[in-house]
């Protein structure tokens, strides 16, 4: 069974960089031809896809966030990570990691989500 | 971008009764490979989203058979044959045919 678990600071100051890690078990992020994605959801709102990384390491980002986002992977730890720079209160949300790439059949496994609040 | 429009946005239902959610896309979702990548997700209160249906009508493992997806082209429907208490939550359609993928706004299902 594939499982994903997000981790990282729950509070980030404005203008700083939000950093989260997703630890994957039950599957290898470096094989199987899968995308691995980050998605976020502000309280009471819908889902916004942030970006993805492929098994090969190739990345794609939501154009609306592209200038501030980096998704990377550490195959030795079977983890992938999100960095979102220059955060504001508008970046406060529950952040999910998921297997899938915001294309074709979407996301078949999700993490439980982690709340990140941007506040001084 | 492809716009996904769900209706209704709020759906009060009686336990044991059927429910239906519509999802319409601004462009045909037939992919060049012949598949139609329209997916449905359920998000129960306080939980992560969960995929229920992929490629219009394929149920994910463990999804009860009271959930059925149908449709073609630009018009799609998720039907729950008999609503149970555990079905309360928000349902999202998502197209994966065109880049950038798109989620619908979500439909909140609640018990009357």
XYZ file of N, CA and C in Angstrom:
696
model
N 0.832 -1.190 0.000
C 0.000 0.000 0.000
C 0.877 1.253 0.000
N 0.617 2.148 -0.935
C 1.398 3.371 -1.036
C 0.920 4.363 0.028
N 1.864 4.920 0.738
C 1.526 5.924 1.756
C 2.431 7.133 1.587
N 1.846 8.313 1.814
C 2.592 9.567 1.719
C 2.379 10.353 3.005
N 3.424 11.003 3.462
C 3.355 11.764 4.706
C 4.100 13.080 4.558
N 3.359 14.174 4.732
C 3.971 15.493 4.656
C 4.611 15.868 6.000
N 5.663 16.635 5.932
C 6.291 17.143 7.154
C 6.915 18.499 6.874
N 7.000 19.314 7.925
C 7.606 20.628 7.800
C 6.994 21.601 8.786
N 7.542 22.807 8.831
C 7.050 23.818 9.780
C 5.596 24.188 9.527
N 4.846 24.363 10.592
C 3.448 24.761 10.469
C 3.252 26.261 10.431
N 4.323 26.990 10.710
C 4.249 28.450 10.734
C 5.449 29.033 9.995
N 5.172 29.905 9.066
C 6.230 30.543 8.277
C 5.966 32.052 8.271
N 7.005 32.828 8.391
C 6.848 34.282 8.399
C 6.708 34.813 6.972
N 5.961 35.900 6.829
C 5.835 36.514 5.502
C 7.199 36.840 4.917
N 7.308 36.671 3.627
C 8.495 36.912 2.799
C 9.518 35.779 2.895
N 9.316 34.839 3.815
C 10.254 33.729 3.921
C 9.871 32.593 2.976
N 10.622 31.500 3.064
C 10.399 30.345 2.186
C 9.753 29.204 2.944
N 8.662 28.718 2.398
C 7.952 27.551 2.936
C 8.650 26.305 2.404
N 8.976 25.385 3.302
C 9.641 24.147 2.884
C 8.917 22.948 3.481
N 8.503 22.036 2.631
C 7.824 20.818 3.055
C 8.458 19.606 2.391
N 8.356 18.486 3.083
C 8.862 17.221 2.555
C 7.759 16.186 2.589
N 7.727 15.363 1.582
C 6.787 14.251 1.505
C 7.588 12.950 1.506
N 7.351 12.136 2.499
C 8.019 10.834 2.586
C 7.076 9.765 2.068
N 7.565 8.999 1.118
C 6.750 7.988 0.454
C 7.164 6.599 0.914
N 6.190 5.776 1.213
C 6.456 4.368 1.518
C 5.551 3.506 0.663
N 5.995 2.293 0.405
C 5.208 1.379 -0.414
C 5.405 1.538 -1.897
N 6.236 2.489 -2.295
C 6.558 2.697 -3.704
C 7.852 3.476 -3.773
N 8.563 3.304 -4.877
C 9.800 4.046 -5.087
C 9.526 5.235 -5.976
N 9.934 6.427 -5.542
C 9.669 7.619 -6.348
C 10.576 7.679 -7.578
N 11.589 6.826 -7.616
C 12.528 6.869 -8.740
C 12.249 5.798 -9.780
N 11.137 5.092 -9.618
C 10.784 4.084 -10.613
C 9.276 4.041 -10.782
N 8.838 3.331 -11.800
C 7.403 3.141 -11.986
C 6.732 4.173 -12.849
N 7.497 5.145 -13.382
C 6.923 6.128 -14.302
C 5.729 6.875 -13.732
N 5.927 7.421 -12.541
C 4.873 8.198 -11.905
C 5.308 9.644 -11.710
N 4.302 10.518 -11.672
C 4.513 11.874 -11.212
C 4.201 11.932 -9.715
N 4.837 12.870 -9.060
C 4.594 13.120 -7.641
C 4.335 14.616 -7.503
N 3.198 14.949 -6.869
C 2.718 16.332 -6.904
C 2.520 16.945 -5.527
N 2.463 18.268 -5.538
C 2.037 19.052 -4.385
C 0.763 19.800 -4.768
N -0.183 19.792 -3.847
C -1.486 20.431 -4.034
C -1.798 21.160 -2.739
N -2.479 22.288 -2.818
C -2.835 22.979 -1.588
C -4.298 23.370 -1.575
N -4.791 23.660 -0.387
C -6.201 23.982 -0.213
C -6.357 24.993 0.915
N -6.614 26.248 0.588
C -6.922 27.231 1.646
C -8.193 26.812 2.367
N -8.322 27.228 3.592
C -9.474 26.850 4.403
C -10.785 27.196 3.702
N -11.650 26.215 3.590
C -12.958 26.428 3.005
C -12.982 26.619 1.504
N -11.839 26.403 0.864
C -11.769 26.627 -0.593
C -11.413 25.345 -1.335
N -11.257 25.471 -2.621
C -10.987 24.314 -3.464
C -9.513 23.959 -3.543
N -9.218 23.021 -4.421
C -7.878 22.456 -4.566
C -7.100 23.214 -5.629
N -5.839 23.506 -5.321
C -4.946 24.173 -6.269
C -3.681 23.349 -6.425
N -3.429 22.907 -7.646
C -2.215 22.140 -7.923
C -1.024 23.090 -7.966
N 0.061 22.693 -7.334
C 1.247 23.552 -7.244
C 2.327 23.132 -8.234
N 2.653 21.858 -8.238
C 3.730 21.412 -9.112
C 3.955 19.921 -8.985
N 4.784 19.373 -9.880
C 5.021 17.935 -9.895
C 6.446 17.639 -10.296
N 6.876 16.438 -9.928
C 8.180 15.949 -10.345
C 7.995 14.533 -10.850
N 8.671 14.235 -11.928
C 8.563 12.917 -12.531
C 9.652 12.013 -11.982
N 9.479 10.735 -12.212
C 10.458 9.727 -11.833
C 11.864 10.115 -12.286
N 11.940 10.735 -13.456
C 13.239 11.105 -14.034
C 13.832 12.355 -13.395
N 12.992 13.081 -12.636
C 13.434 14.333 -12.042
C 12.928 15.566 -12.752
N 12.294 15.385 -13.905
C 11.713 16.531 -14.608
C 10.576 17.131 -13.803
N 10.447 18.441 -13.869
C 9.422 19.138 -13.091
C 8.528 19.994 -13.968
N 7.314 20.214 -13.479
C 6.365 21.153 -14.078
C 5.662 21.885 -12.947
N 5.306 23.143 -13.223
C 4.706 23.952 -12.173
C 3.447 24.658 -12.679
N 2.584 24.991 -11.715
C 1.431 25.817 -12.026
C 1.953 27.194 -12.462
N 1.545 27.669 -13.632
C 2.050 28.969 -14.102
C 1.844 30.102 -13.106
N 0.778 30.012 -12.321
C 0.485 31.093 -11.376
C 1.473 31.134 -10.203
N 2.211 30.056 -10.002
C 3.147 29.970 -8.875
C 4.577 29.722 -9.331
N 4.757 29.530 -10.612
C 6.016 29.036 -11.155
C 7.248 29.819 -10.698
N 7.116 31.129 -10.591
C 8.285 31.951 -10.256
C 8.743 31.749 -8.813
N 7.912 31.119 -7.998
C 8.231 30.984 -6.567
C 8.422 29.531 -6.118
N 8.223 28.567 -7.014
C 8.159 27.165 -6.606
C 9.355 26.357 -7.108
N 9.820 25.482 -6.241
C 10.778 24.457 -6.646
C 10.330 23.150 -6.013
N 10.194 22.111 -6.840
C 9.938 20.758 -6.362
C 11.173 19.922 -6.682
N 11.640 19.189 -5.696
C 12.839 18.377 -5.884
C 12.623 17.013 -5.253
N 13.569 16.106 -5.526
C 13.444 14.776 -4.958
C 14.767 14.288 -4.408
N 14.660 13.444 -3.366
C 15.829 12.783 -2.779
C 15.552 11.288 -2.837
N 16.079 10.652 -3.855
C 15.762 9.233 -4.054
C 16.344 8.351 -2.964
N 17.424 8.780 -2.344
C 18.026 7.967 -1.291
C 17.119 7.860 -0.063
N 16.282 8.882 0.111
C 15.350 8.884 1.244
C 13.916 8.610 0.806
N 13.737 8.439 -0.492
C 12.393 8.248 -1.073
C 11.459 9.388 -0.660
N 11.962 10.586 -0.842
C 11.216 11.794 -0.482
C 11.210 12.777 -1.641
N 10.165 13.590 -1.691
C 10.208 14.741 -2.572
C 9.775 15.960 -1.776
N 10.199 17.130 -2.241
C 10.070 18.324 -1.417
C 9.488 19.491 -2.197
N 8.968 20.436 -1.446
C 8.414 21.664 -1.996
C 9.085 22.850 -1.328
N 9.489 23.804 -2.136
C 9.935 25.096 -1.615
C 9.134 26.181 -2.307
N 8.490 27.033 -1.499
C 7.697 28.137 -2.021
C 8.248 29.409 -1.387
N 8.791 30.268 -2.212
C 9.480 31.453 -1.686
C 8.558 32.662 -1.595
N 9.028 33.657 -0.882
C 8.329 34.949 -0.768
C 6.861 34.782 -0.394
N 6.614 34.022 0.640
C 5.224 33.696 0.995
C 4.510 34.905 1.601
N 3.201 34.899 1.413
C 2.310 35.892 2.021
C 1.174 35.143 2.701
N 0.285 35.897 3.325
C -0.860 35.279 3.997
C -1.700 34.449 3.029
N -1.691 34.822 1.766
C -2.455 34.093 0.743
C -1.935 32.680 0.516
N -0.755 32.384 1.023
C -0.197 31.035 0.882
C -0.569 30.141 2.064
N -1.313 30.665 3.010
C -1.802 29.854 4.124
C -2.795 28.824 3.601
N -2.527 27.562 3.889
C -3.349 26.492 3.324
C -2.939 25.153 3.924
N -3.757 24.150 3.687
C -3.335 22.773 3.915
C -2.614 22.324 2.648
N -1.428 21.812 2.832
C -0.608 21.349 1.709
C -0.618 19.825 1.691
N -0.941 19.275 0.524
C -0.979 17.833 0.326
C 0.100 17.416 -0.669
N 0.675 16.256 -0.413
C 1.455 15.623 -1.465
C 0.637 14.445 -1.986
N 0.854 14.102 -3.216
C 0.049 13.057 -3.852
C 0.837 12.400 -4.973
N 0.453 11.167 -5.283
C 1.026 10.511 -6.462
C 0.123 10.818 -7.644
N 0.732 11.297 -8.710
C -0.021 11.680 -9.894
C 0.428 13.051 -10.339
N -0.006 13.438 -11.554
C 0.591 14.629 -12.113
C -0.330 15.719 -12.582
N -1.547 15.766 -12.128
C -2.526 16.755 -12.585
C -2.757 16.600 -14.091
N -2.687 15.371 -14.503
C -2.976 15.048 -15.889
C -3.551 13.639 -15.907
N -4.187 13.343 -17.026
C -4.787 12.016 -17.218
C -5.632 11.608 -16.009
N -5.264 10.554 -15.306
C -6.143 10.034 -14.260
C -5.953 10.674 -12.891
N -5.239 11.775 -12.851
C -5.170 12.539 -11.602
C -4.301 11.896 -10.547
N -4.795 11.900 -9.310
C -4.002 11.519 -8.150
C -4.626 10.320 -7.458
N -3.868 9.229 -7.343
C -4.460 8.027 -6.765
C -4.118 7.808 -5.299
N -3.065 8.420 -4.808
C -2.725 8.346 -3.392
C -2.394 9.748 -2.897
N -2.878 10.059 -1.681
C -2.688 11.381 -1.091
C -2.104 11.247 0.314
N -1.350 12.247 0.714
C -0.962 12.350 2.101
C -2.115 12.898 2.921
N -1.932 12.956 4.217
C -2.988 13.435 5.105
C -3.078 14.956 5.111
N -2.063 15.617 4.595
C -2.073 17.069 4.543
C -1.445 17.694 5.768
N -0.856 18.860 5.564
C -0.275 19.601 6.673
C -0.639 21.070 6.534
N -1.090 21.657 7.628
C -1.487 23.064 7.611
C -0.261 23.947 7.764
N -0.108 24.862 6.844
C 0.956 25.853 6.921
C 0.314 27.233 7.017
N 0.646 27.936 8.071
C 0.128 29.283 8.286
C 1.242 30.288 8.061
N 0.960 31.308 7.287
C 1.934 32.382 7.061
C 1.518 33.562 7.924
N 2.340 33.858 8.906
C 2.019 34.929 9.836
C 3.282 35.354 10.565
N 3.342 36.610 10.927
C 4.490 37.110 11.680
C 4.278 36.911 13.180
N -7.159 27.838 -20.613
C -7.395 26.724 -19.697
C -8.823 26.190 -19.842
N -8.959 24.907 -19.588
C -10.285 24.296 -19.611
C -10.995 24.607 -18.299
N -12.210 25.102 -18.406
C -13.004 25.431 -17.217
C -13.954 24.276 -16.923
N -13.946 23.842 -15.671
C -14.827 22.776 -15.220
C -15.909 23.389 -14.338
N -17.157 23.177 -14.700
C -18.268 23.780 -13.972
C -19.138 22.691 -13.370
N -19.221 22.663 -12.043
C -20.027 21.675 -11.354
C -21.367 22.276 -10.944
N -22.374 21.434 -10.909
C -23.667 21.848 -10.373
C -24.397 20.632 -9.809
N -25.153 20.840 -8.722
C -25.184 22.084 -7.955
C -23.922 22.230 -7.123
N -23.754 23.365 -6.482
C -22.609 23.548 -5.593
C -22.919 23.032 -4.193
N -24.207 22.946 -3.884
C -24.657 22.405 -2.612
C -25.788 21.432 -2.891
N -25.731 20.272 -2.244
C -26.696 19.223 -2.533
C -27.150 18.561 -1.238
N -28.287 19.015 -0.702
C -28.852 18.352 0.481
C -29.596 17.103 0.018
N -29.315 15.993 0.652
C -29.940 14.731 0.239
C -30.481 13.998 1.447
N -31.468 13.160 1.191
C -32.045 12.318 2.229
C -31.340 10.973 2.222
N -31.039 10.469 3.403
C -30.388 9.170 3.492
C -31.192 8.118 2.728
N -30.480 7.326 1.942
C -31.127 6.274 1.188
C -31.640 6.701 -0.177
N -31.635 7.995 -0.418
C -32.089 8.514 -1.705
C -30.913 8.720 -2.659
N -31.189 8.794 -3.950
C -30.105 9.006 -4.915
C -29.653 10.464 -4.942
N -28.443 10.660 -5.444
C -27.895 12.001 -5.623
C -27.121 12.035 -6.930
N -27.118 13.204 -7.544
C -26.455 13.340 -8.837
C -25.734 14.671 -8.909
N -24.488 14.632 -9.362
C -23.666 15.840 -9.512
C -23.241 15.947 -10.969
N -23.404 17.128 -11.525
C -23.029 17.364 -12.913
C -21.691 18.093 -12.996
N -20.930 17.761 -14.006
C -19.656 18.423 -14.268
C -19.563 18.664 -15.774
N -19.413 19.920 -16.138
C -19.307 20.268 -17.558
C -17.977 20.954 -17.838
N -17.395 20.603 -18.961
C -16.107 21.187 -19.328
C -16.290 22.148 -20.497
N -15.396 23.118 -20.582
C -15.498 24.120 -21.644
C -14.966 23.605 -22.980
N -14.288 22.450 -22.942
C -13.814 21.813 -24.170
C -14.012 20.308 -24.034
N -14.070 19.635 -25.155
C -14.173 18.185 -25.130
C -12.996 17.582 -24.378
N -13.280 16.551 -23.601
C -12.227 15.904 -22.810
C -11.734 14.611 -23.461
N -12.032 14.416 -24.716
C -11.499 13.255 -25.427
C -10.037 13.528 -25.764
N -9.152 12.710 -25.253
C -7.714 12.857 -25.478
C -7.334 12.283 -26.841
N -6.194 12.695 -27.332
C -5.720 12.173 -28.627
C -5.444 10.675 -28.569
N -5.288 10.124 -27.353
C -5.069 8.681 -27.253
C -6.378 7.901 -27.195
N -7.507 8.619 -27.296
C -8.811 7.979 -27.327
C -9.507 7.910 -25.977
N -8.760 8.139 -24.903
C -9.359 8.114 -23.575
C -9.954 9.464 -23.205
N -10.872 9.433 -22.260
C -11.459 10.663 -21.715
C -11.073 10.733 -20.251
N -10.249 11.724 -19.941
C -9.681 11.787 -18.595
C -10.486 12.725 -17.695
N -11.614 12.192 -17.254
C -12.458 12.898 -16.307
C -12.508 12.052 -15.042
N -12.098 12.674 -13.947
C -11.953 11.970 -12.684
C -12.812 12.629 -11.620
N -13.190 11.843 -10.623
C -13.975 12.352 -9.496
C -13.248 12.067 -8.182
N -13.273 13.070 -7.305
C -12.646 12.948 -6.001
C -13.674 13.265 -4.921
N -13.547 12.572 -3.809
C -14.377 12.810 -2.634
C -13.495 13.349 -1.519
N -13.961 14.376 -0.841
C -13.232 14.873 0.325
C -14.191 14.938 1.506
N -14.079 13.974 2.378
C -14.890 13.963 3.587
C -14.396 15.055 4.527
N -15.240 15.524 5.429
C -14.832 16.593 6.351
C -13.574 16.232 7.122
N -12.596 17.117 7.072
C -11.364 16.917 7.821
C -10.413 15.898 7.230
N -10.717 15.384 6.041
C -9.857 14.358 5.431
C -9.237 14.852 4.135
N -8.252 14.094 3.676
C -7.658 14.352 2.374
C -8.637 13.946 1.287
N -8.492 14.525 0.110
C -9.288 14.030 -1.017
C -8.936 12.575 -1.321
N -9.870 11.912 -1.949
C -9.704 10.504 -2.318
C -10.282 10.345 -3.717
N -9.542 9.713 -4.595
C -10.108 9.501 -5.928
C -11.137 8.385 -5.877
N -12.303 8.663 -6.455
C -13.381 7.673 -6.530
C -13.445 7.018 -7.905
N -13.357 7.850 -8.914
C -13.606 7.443 -10.300
C -12.510 8.041 -11.184
N -11.999 7.249 -12.116
C -11.062 7.768 -13.099
C -11.515 7.393 -14.500
N -11.112 8.161 -15.458
C -11.530 7.965 -16.855
C -13.032 7.723 -16.946
N -13.767 8.654 -16.424
C -15.237 8.766 -16.532
C -15.984 7.792 -15.637
N -15.633 6.508 -15.715
C -16.525 5.516 -15.111
C -15.822 4.382 -14.379
N -14.521 4.466 -14.218
C -13.775 3.398 -13.556
C -13.639 3.669 -12.057
N -14.258 2.807 -11.251
C -14.174 2.992 -9.799
C -12.812 2.558 -9.280
N -12.291 3.320 -8.345
C -11.056 2.922 -7.671
C -11.332 1.755 -6.723
N -10.277 1.076 -6.373
C -10.376 -0.053 -5.467
C -10.989 0.397 -4.137
N -11.959 -0.368 -3.666
C -12.567 -0.055 -2.386
C -13.723 0.927 -2.448
N -13.986 1.470 -3.616
C -15.101 2.425 -3.756
C -16.404 1.642 -3.899
N -17.388 1.946 -3.069
C -18.660 1.201 -3.131
C -19.323 1.327 -4.499
N -20.035 0.292 -4.887
C -20.649 0.308 -6.226
C -21.882 1.200 -6.305
N -22.222 1.874 -5.223
C -23.291 2.874 -5.316
C -22.811 4.157 -6.004
N -21.504 4.286 -6.173
C -20.941 5.425 -6.891
C -20.750 5.035 -8.358
N -21.318 5.838 -9.248
C -21.188 5.565 -10.672
C -20.915 6.845 -11.444
N -19.948 6.784 -12.319
C -19.626 7.914 -13.162
C -20.027 7.624 -14.591
N -20.485 8.669 -15.266
C -20.893 8.504 -16.659
C -20.674 9.806 -17.404
N -20.886 9.752 -18.706
C -20.786 10.949 -19.520
C -19.825 10.805 -20.663
N -19.758 11.850 -21.449
C -18.855 11.859 -22.602
C -18.671 13.285 -23.097
N -17.609 13.502 -23.836
C -17.387 14.805 -24.441
C -17.166 15.917 -23.440
N -18.225 16.655 -23.154
C -18.123 17.778 -22.232
C -19.062 17.654 -21.027
N -19.914 16.649 -21.010
C -20.918 16.517 -19.947
C -20.743 15.209 -19.182
N -20.599 15.342 -17.872
C -20.318 14.182 -17.039
C -21.155 14.228 -15.778
N -21.391 13.049 -15.204
C -22.233 12.951 -14.022
C -21.671 11.931 -13.053
N -21.721 12.280 -11.781
C -21.442 11.329 -10.710
C -22.768 11.065 -10.006
N -23.134 9.806 -9.927
C -24.375 9.444 -9.265
C -24.093 8.557 -8.064
N -24.790 8.838 -6.997
C -24.767 7.981 -5.817
C -26.156 7.361 -5.748
N -26.229 6.057 -5.836
C -27.548 5.408 -5.968
C -28.379 5.524 -4.685
N -27.732 5.367 -3.554
C -28.422 5.502 -2.263
C -27.434 6.125 -1.288
N -27.684 7.356 -0.937
C -26.732 8.102 -0.113
C -26.675 7.546 1.306
N -25.455 7.359 1.778
C -25.224 6.946 3.151
C -24.544 8.087 3.914
N -24.588 8.001 5.223
C -24.034 9.084 6.061
C -22.567 9.342 5.755
N -21.822 8.305 5.422
C -20.390 8.449 5.159
C -20.098 9.148 3.824
N -21.132 9.413 3.054
C -20.934 10.073 1.757
C -20.910 11.598 1.879
N -21.167 12.101 3.069
C -21.125 13.552 3.285
C -19.721 14.086 3.005
N -19.671 15.188 2.285
C -18.379 15.782 1.964
C -18.473 16.611 0.698
N -17.312 16.968 0.172
C -17.246 17.746 -1.060
C -16.707 16.858 -2.176
N -17.355 16.939 -3.312
C -16.972 16.142 -4.478
C -16.440 17.062 -5.572
N -15.291 16.691 -6.097
C -14.647 17.478 -7.151
C -14.492 16.645 -8.410
N -14.817 17.237 -9.543
C -14.411 16.612 -10.803
C -13.078 17.241 -11.208
N -12.331 16.532 -12.014
C -11.027 17.016 -12.463
C -10.759 16.480 -13.862
N -10.379 17.371 -14.767
C -10.024 16.915 -16.111
C -8.505 16.808 -16.212
N -8.063 15.725 -16.848
C -6.628 15.538 -17.042
C -6.280 15.381 -18.506
N -7.219 15.740 -19.368
C -6.975 15.602 -20.810
C -6.096 16.711 -21.337
N -6.406 17.932 -20.947
C -5.694 19.114 -21.439
C -4.746 19.625 -20.377
N -3.551 20.073 -20.810
C -2.610 20.720 -19.881
C -2.943 22.208 -19.819
N -3.135 22.667 -18.781
C -3.003 22.336 -17.382
C -4.305 21.650 -16.909
N -4.188 20.605 -16.098
C -5.387 19.972 -15.573
C -6.232 20.981 -14.821
N -7.497 20.649 -14.564
C -8.389 21.587 -13.896
C -9.346 20.851 -12.980
N -9.529 21.399 -11.786
C -10.555 20.909 -10.877
C -11.826 21.732 -11.050
N -12.976 21.097 -10.796
C -14.206 21.848 -10.643
C -14.219 22.548 -9.292
N -15.256 23.358 -9.054
C -15.319 24.146 -7.817
C -15.656 23.301 -6.594
N -16.225 22.149 -6.828
C -16.633 21.291 -5.728
C -18.128 21.367 -5.475
N -18.715 20.243 -5.109
C -20.124 20.151 -4.735
C -20.202 19.584 -3.323
N -20.846 20.334 -2.442
C -20.953 19.900 -1.058
C -22.208 19.072 -0.871
N -22.032 17.829 -0.497
C -23.147 16.925 -0.239
C -23.384 16.851 1.263
N -24.603 17.129 1.658
C -24.957 17.084 3.074
C -26.284 16.353 3.241
N -26.524 15.885 4.431
C -27.753 15.155 4.720
C -28.821 16.136 5.177
N -30.017 15.981 4.625
C -31.135 16.856 5.018
C -31.532 16.623 6.468
